[in-house]
Amino acid sequence: MPATARLRHLFSESPPGAVTRFAPSPTGHLHLGHAHSALFAASLAEAAGGRFLLRLEDIDRSRCRPEFAAAIEEDLAWLGLAWDGPVRAQSAHMPAYRAALDRLAGRGLLYPCFCTRADIQREVAAAGHAPHLAPRGPDGPLYPGTCRRLSPAEREDRIAAGQPYALRLDMAAALAEAPPGLSFHELGEGRLRCDPGQFGDAVLARKDVPASYHLCVTHDDALQGVTLVTRGEDLRPATHLHRLLQALLEWPEPAYAHHPLILGPDGKRLAKREGAPALRALRAAGQAPAAVRAMAGWPPGVRPG
Ligand code: GLU
């Protein structure tokens, strides 16, 4: 299906009153790939007479900067996008993420992991895997479970000694508690079966940041009443884990629409580090918002309404 026809089809499937969101991390300036994602989210909400929210995923304070956050709002407004209600900045809500982690920990579904990257590599090598053949999940090499096997006393000692730790989900225990046959509804495709086990013991709180993307995004989508999660196809695998967290924490299930990533002239996905032009650079070069929307794969006429 050509891109425009596909979009129109998705508009017709957007749940009535859909609440969508655009959730960038303020680690740099928005580029055309972000513009595509934001226009996708806003249009699906508009098509369904719903609401479009803006959320800043800024829990990693070492990589996020306030000037990028301000630039995001300015660039989106320049592009012609208006969001509903206040912008939620995740960094202001760390106690809420802590409370969600505590609920999982209280059921024995989390364990502290003291491993460094090097420890994990060593363990994987010791299990006889060449690094490039070691089993991988969507977030990287599968964790070999070293710290899952620590005794409660050993955990306490290491925490008391001030060793930094992440919190991992005990995937086997989590799957045993979750209802069987988890699935998600992908617009245009129907119900798809979930395989959260592909993540292994996923990190839900990092050593350096006391939460993680997977936890915060699922928490916020539930809290903010997001009923249609829109994002790039690269994040589709994360949905398998997000559905598991929603089931464990009794959060409502949204629908999903993952959009293809827009590619640069070289056929590679646009990313800041590969020199994709920032929206503000295009603006400074004299491009009009409508022209930039078209460059972002949003030709005139595809907006509903
Ligand atoms: N913050 C994520 C990103 O910038 C997007 C999260 C999401 O839409 O689920 O890639």
Coordinates of C-alpha atoms and ligand atoms in Angstrom, one line a residue:
M1 CA 0.0 0.0 0.0
P2 CA 1.5 3.4 -0.8
A3 CA 2.4 5.5 2.2
T4 CA -0.5 7.9 1.9
A5 CA -3.1 5.2 1.4
R6 CA -1.7 3.4 4.5
L7 CA -2.0 6.5 6.6
R8 CA -5.6 7.1 5.5
H9 CA -6.3 3.4 6.4
L10 CA -4.8 3.9 9.9
F11 CA -6.8 7.1 10.4
S12 CA -9.9 5.1 9.8
E13 CA -8.8 2.6 12.5
S14 CA -7.8 5.1 15.2
P15 CA -9.9 4.3 18.2
P16 CA -12.7 6.9 18.8
G17 CA -11.4 9.7 21.1
A18 CA -7.8 8.3 20.8
V19 CA -5.3 9.8 23.2
T20 CA -1.8 9.7 21.6
R21 CA 1.5 11.2 22.6
F22 CA 4.9 12.2 21.2
A23 CA 7.6 11.4 23.7
P24 CA 11.0 12.5 22.7
S25 CA 14.1 12.6 24.9
P26 CA 15.6 16.1 25.0
T27 CA 19.1 14.9 24.1
G28 CA 19.4 17.0 21.0
H29 CA 17.4 18.9 18.4
L30 CA 14.5 17.4 16.6
H31 CA 15.1 16.2 13.0
L32 CA 12.8 15.0 10.2
G33 CA 12.4 11.6 11.8
H34 CA 11.0 13.2 14.9
A35 CA 8.8 15.5 12.8
H36 CA 7.3 12.4 11.1
S37 CA 6.7 10.7 14.4
A38 CA 5.0 13.8 16.0
L39 CA 2.8 14.4 12.9
F40 CA 1.8 10.7 13.0
A41 CA 0.8 10.9 16.6
A42 CA -1.1 14.2 16.2
S43 CA -2.9 13.1 13.1
L44 CA -4.1 9.9 14.6
A45 CA -5.5 11.7 17.5
E46 CA -7.1 14.3 15.3
A47 CA -8.6 11.7 13.0
A48 CA -10.4 10.1 16.0
G49 CA -11.5 13.4 17.6
G50 CA -9.0 12.6 20.5
R51 CA -6.1 14.3 22.2
F52 CA -2.4 14.6 21.5
L53 CA 0.0 14.9 24.4
L54 CA 3.6 15.9 24.6
R55 CA 5.9 14.1 27.1
L56 CA 9.6 14.7 27.7
E57 CA 11.4 11.4 28.4
D58 CA 14.2 13.0 30.4
I59 CA 15.1 10.6 33.2
D60 CA 18.7 10.4 32.0
R61 CA 19.9 13.7 33.4
S62 CA 23.4 13.2 32.1
R63 CA 22.2 13.2 28.5
C64 CA 19.2 15.6 28.6
R65 CA 19.4 19.3 28.6
P66 CA 16.8 22.0 29.4
E67 CA 17.7 24.0 26.2
F68 CA 16.8 20.9 24.1
A69 CA 13.5 20.6 25.9
A70 CA 12.6 24.2 25.2
A71 CA 13.7 23.8 21.6
I72 CA 11.4 20.7 21.2
E73 CA 8.3 22.8 22.1
E74 CA 9.4 25.6 19.9
D75 CA 10.1 23.4 16.9
L76 CA 6.8 21.5 17.2
A77 CA 4.8 24.7 17.4
W78 CA 6.7 26.1 14.4
L79 CA 5.7 22.9 12.5
G80 CA 2.1 23.7 13.3
L81 CA 1.5 21.2 16.1
A82 CA -0.4 22.0 19.2
W83 CA -0.6 19.5 22.1
D84 CA -3.3 19.2 24.8
G85 CA -2.6 20.1 28.4
P86 CA 0.7 20.6 30.2
V87 CA 3.9 18.9 29.0
R88 CA 4.9 16.0 31.3
A89 CA 8.6 15.9 32.1
Q90 CA 9.5 12.4 33.5
S91 CA 12.4 13.7 35.6
A92 CA 9.9 15.4 37.9
H93 CA 8.1 12.1 38.8
M94 CA 10.9 9.8 40.0
P95 CA 8.9 8.9 43.2
A96 CA 6.0 7.6 41.0
Y97 CA 8.4 5.2 39.2
R98 CA 9.9 4.1 42.5
A99 CA 6.4 3.2 43.7
A100 CA 5.8 1.1 40.6
L101 CA 9.1 -0.7 41.2
D102 CA 8.2 -1.3 44.8
R103 CA 5.0 -3.0 43.8
L104 CA 6.9 -5.4 41.6
A105 CA 9.7 -5.9 44.2
G106 CA 7.0 -6.6 46.9
R107 CA 5.9 -9.6 44.8
G108 CA 9.5 -10.9 44.4
L109 CA 9.6 -10.0 40.7
L110 CA 12.8 -7.8 40.8
Y111 CA 16.3 -8.5 42.0
P112 CA 19.4 -6.2 42.3
C113 CA 22.0 -6.8 39.7
F114 CA 25.6 -5.6 40.5
C115 CA 27.1 -6.7 37.2
T116 CA 29.1 -4.3 35.1
R117 CA 29.1 -4.7 31.3
A118 CA 32.5 -6.4 31.5
D119 CA 31.1 -8.9 34.1
I120 CA 28.3 -9.8 31.7
Q121 CA 30.7 -10.2 28.8
R122 CA 32.9 -12.4 30.9
E123 CA 30.0 -14.6 32.0
V124 CA 28.7 -14.9 28.5
A125 CA 32.2 -16.0 27.3
A126 CA 32.5 -18.4 30.1
A127 CA 29.3 -20.1 29.0
G128 CA 31.1 -20.8 25.7
H129 CA 29.6 -18.2 23.5
A130 CA 31.7 -16.2 21.1
P131 CA 30.7 -12.5 21.7
H132 CA 29.0 -12.1 18.3
L133 CA 27.1 -15.4 18.7
A134 CA 25.9 -14.8 22.3
P135 CA 22.1 -14.8 22.6
R136 CA 20.7 -11.3 22.2
G137 CA 17.4 -9.6 23.0
P138 CA 16.0 -6.3 21.8
D139 CA 18.1 -4.4 24.4
G140 CA 21.3 -6.2 23.7
P141 CA 23.0 -9.4 25.0
L142 CA 20.7 -11.5 27.1
Y143 CA 21.6 -11.3 30.8
P144 CA 23.0 -14.6 31.9
G145 CA 21.2 -14.4 35.3
T146 CA 24.4 -14.2 37.5
C147 CA 22.8 -12.0 40.2
R148 CA 19.5 -13.8 40.2
R149 CA 21.4 -16.6 41.9
L150 CA 22.8 -14.5 44.7
S151 CA 21.6 -15.4 48.2
P152 CA 19.5 -12.8 50.1
A153 CA 22.5 -12.4 52.5
E154 CA 24.9 -11.7 49.7
R155 CA 22.6 -9.2 48.2
E156 CA 22.2 -7.4 51.5
D157 CA 26.0 -7.4 52.1
R158 CA 26.7 -5.9 48.7
I159 CA 24.0 -3.2 49.0
A160 CA 25.3 -2.4 52.5
A161 CA 28.8 -2.1 51.1
G162 CA 27.5 0.6 48.7
Q163 CA 27.9 -1.4 45.5
P164 CA 25.8 0.2 42.8
Y165 CA 23.1 -2.0 41.4
A166 CA 20.4 -2.1 38.7
L167 CA 17.0 -3.7 39.3
R168 CA 16.1 -6.5 36.9
L169 CA 12.8 -8.2 36.2
D170 CA 12.9 -11.9 37.0
M171 CA 11.4 -12.8 33.6
A172 CA 10.6 -16.4 34.5
A173 CA 8.8 -15.4 37.7
A174 CA 7.0 -12.5 35.8
L175 CA 5.8 -14.8 33.1
A176 CA 4.5 -17.3 35.6
E177 CA 2.4 -14.5 37.2
A178 CA 1.1 -12.9 34.0
P179 CA -2.0 -14.2 32.2
P180 CA -1.1 -16.6 29.4
G181 CA -1.3 -15.6 25.7
L182 CA -0.5 -11.9 26.0
S183 CA -1.0 -10.0 22.8
F184 CA -1.3 -6.4 21.5
H185 CA -3.5 -4.7 18.9
E186 CA -1.5 -3.2 16.1
L187 CA -3.5 -0.8 13.9
G188 CA -3.8 -2.2 10.4
E189 CA -2.6 -5.6 11.5
G190 CA -4.9 -6.8 14.2
R191 CA -3.9 -8.8 17.3
L192 CA -0.3 -10.0 17.6
R193 CA 1.1 -12.5 20.0
C194 CA 3.6 -11.2 22.6
D195 CA 6.9 -12.8 23.4
P196 CA 8.2 -10.8 26.4
G197 CA 10.7 -13.6 27.2
Q198 CA 12.9 -12.4 24.3
F199 CA 14.1 -9.6 26.7
G200 CA 15.4 -12.0 29.4
D201 CA 15.7 -10.3 32.8
A202 CA 15.2 -6.8 31.5
V203 CA 16.6 -3.8 33.5
L204 CA 13.7 -1.8 35.1
A205 CA 15.9 0.6 37.1
R206 CA 19.4 1.5 35.9
K207 CA 22.5 1.9 38.1
D208 CA 22.8 5.5 37.2
V209 CA 19.1 6.3 36.8
P210 CA 16.7 4.8 39.3
A211 CA 14.2 3.8 36.6
S212 CA 14.3 2.8 32.9
Y213 CA 12.6 3.6 29.6
H214 CA 10.4 0.5 29.7
L215 CA 9.1 1.2 33.2
C216 CA 8.6 5.0 32.8
V217 CA 6.9 4.8 29.4
T218 CA 4.4 2.2 30.5
H219 CA 3.7 4.0 33.7
D220 CA 3.1 7.3 32.0
D221 CA 1.0 5.9 29.2
A222 CA -1.3 4.4 31.8
L223 CA -1.3 7.5 34.1
Q224 CA -2.0 9.9 31.2
G225 CA -4.8 7.8 29.7
V226 CA -2.9 7.2 26.4
T227 CA -5.1 4.8 24.4
L228 CA -3.1 4.7 21.2
V229 CA 0.7 4.4 21.5
T230 CA 2.4 5.7 18.3
R231 CA 6.1 5.4 17.7
G232 CA 8.7 4.2 15.2
E233 CA 8.9 0.6 14.1
D234 CA 12.3 0.4 15.8
L235 CA 10.4 0.3 19.1
R236 CA 7.9 -2.4 18.2
P237 CA 9.8 -5.1 20.0
A238 CA 9.6 -3.1 23.3
T239 CA 5.8 -3.5 23.1
H240 CA 6.2 -7.2 24.0
L241 CA 7.7 -6.2 27.3
H242 CA 5.4 -3.2 27.8
R243 CA 2.3 -5.5 27.6
L244 CA 3.8 -7.7 30.3
L245 CA 4.4 -4.8 32.6
Q246 CA 0.9 -3.6 32.0
A247 CA -0.5 -7.0 32.9
L248 CA 1.6 -7.3 36.0
L249 CA 0.8 -3.8 37.2
E250 CA -2.9 -3.9 36.2
W251 CA -2.5 -0.9 33.9
P252 CA -5.0 -0.6 30.9
E253 CA -4.0 -1.8 27.5
P254 CA -3.6 0.8 24.8
A255 CA -3.6 0.0 21.0
Y256 CA -0.4 0.5 19.1
A257 CA 0.6 2.0 15.8
H258 CA 4.3 1.7 14.8
H259 CA 5.3 3.8 11.8
P260 CA 8.1 3.0 9.4
L261 CA 11.2 5.0 10.0
I262 CA 11.9 7.7 7.4
L263 CA 15.1 7.1 5.6
G264 CA 17.8 9.6 4.4
P265 CA 18.8 9.8 0.8
D266 CA 21.4 7.0 1.5
G267 CA 18.7 4.7 2.6
K268 CA 19.8 4.8 6.2
R269 CA 17.5 5.8 9.0
L270 CA 17.7 9.4 10.0
A271 CA 19.5 9.9 13.3
K272 CA 21.1 12.9 14.8
R273 CA 24.5 11.4 14.8
E274 CA 24.4 10.7 11.1
G275 CA 23.9 14.4 10.4
A276 CA 20.2 14.5 9.7
P277 CA 19.2 18.1 9.3
A278 CA 17.7 19.5 12.5
L279 CA 14.3 21.1 12.0
R280 CA 15.8 24.4 13.2
A281 CA 18.5 24.2 10.6
L282 CA 15.9 23.8 7.9
R283 CA 14.0 26.7 9.3
A284 CA 17.1 28.9 9.5
A285 CA 17.8 28.0 5.8
G286 CA 14.4 29.6 5.0
Q287 CA 12.2 26.5 4.6
A288 CA 8.5 26.9 5.4
P289 CA 6.7 24.6 7.8
A290 CA 4.6 23.0 5.1
A291 CA 7.8 22.2 3.1
V292 CA 9.4 20.6 6.1
R293 CA 6.2 18.6 6.9
A294 CA 6.4 17.3 3.3
M295 CA 10.1 16.4 3.8
A296 CA 9.1 14.5 6.9
G297 CA 6.9 12.3 4.8
W298 CA 3.8 14.3 5.5
P299 CA 2.5 15.6 2.1
P300 CA -0.3 18.1 2.1
G301 CA -3.7 16.4 2.2
V302 CA -2.8 13.5 4.4
R303 CA -4.0 15.3 7.5
P304 CA -7.5 14.3 8.4
G305 CA -9.9 17.2 9.1
Ligands
GLU1 N1 11.5 8.4 24.2 C1 11.5 7.5 23.2 C2 12.4 8.0 22.0 O1 12.7 9.1 22.0 C3 10.1 7.2 22.6 C4 9.3 6.5 23.5 C5 8.0 5.9 23.0 O2 7.4 6.5 22.1 O3 7.6 4.9 23.4 O4 12.8 7.2 21.2

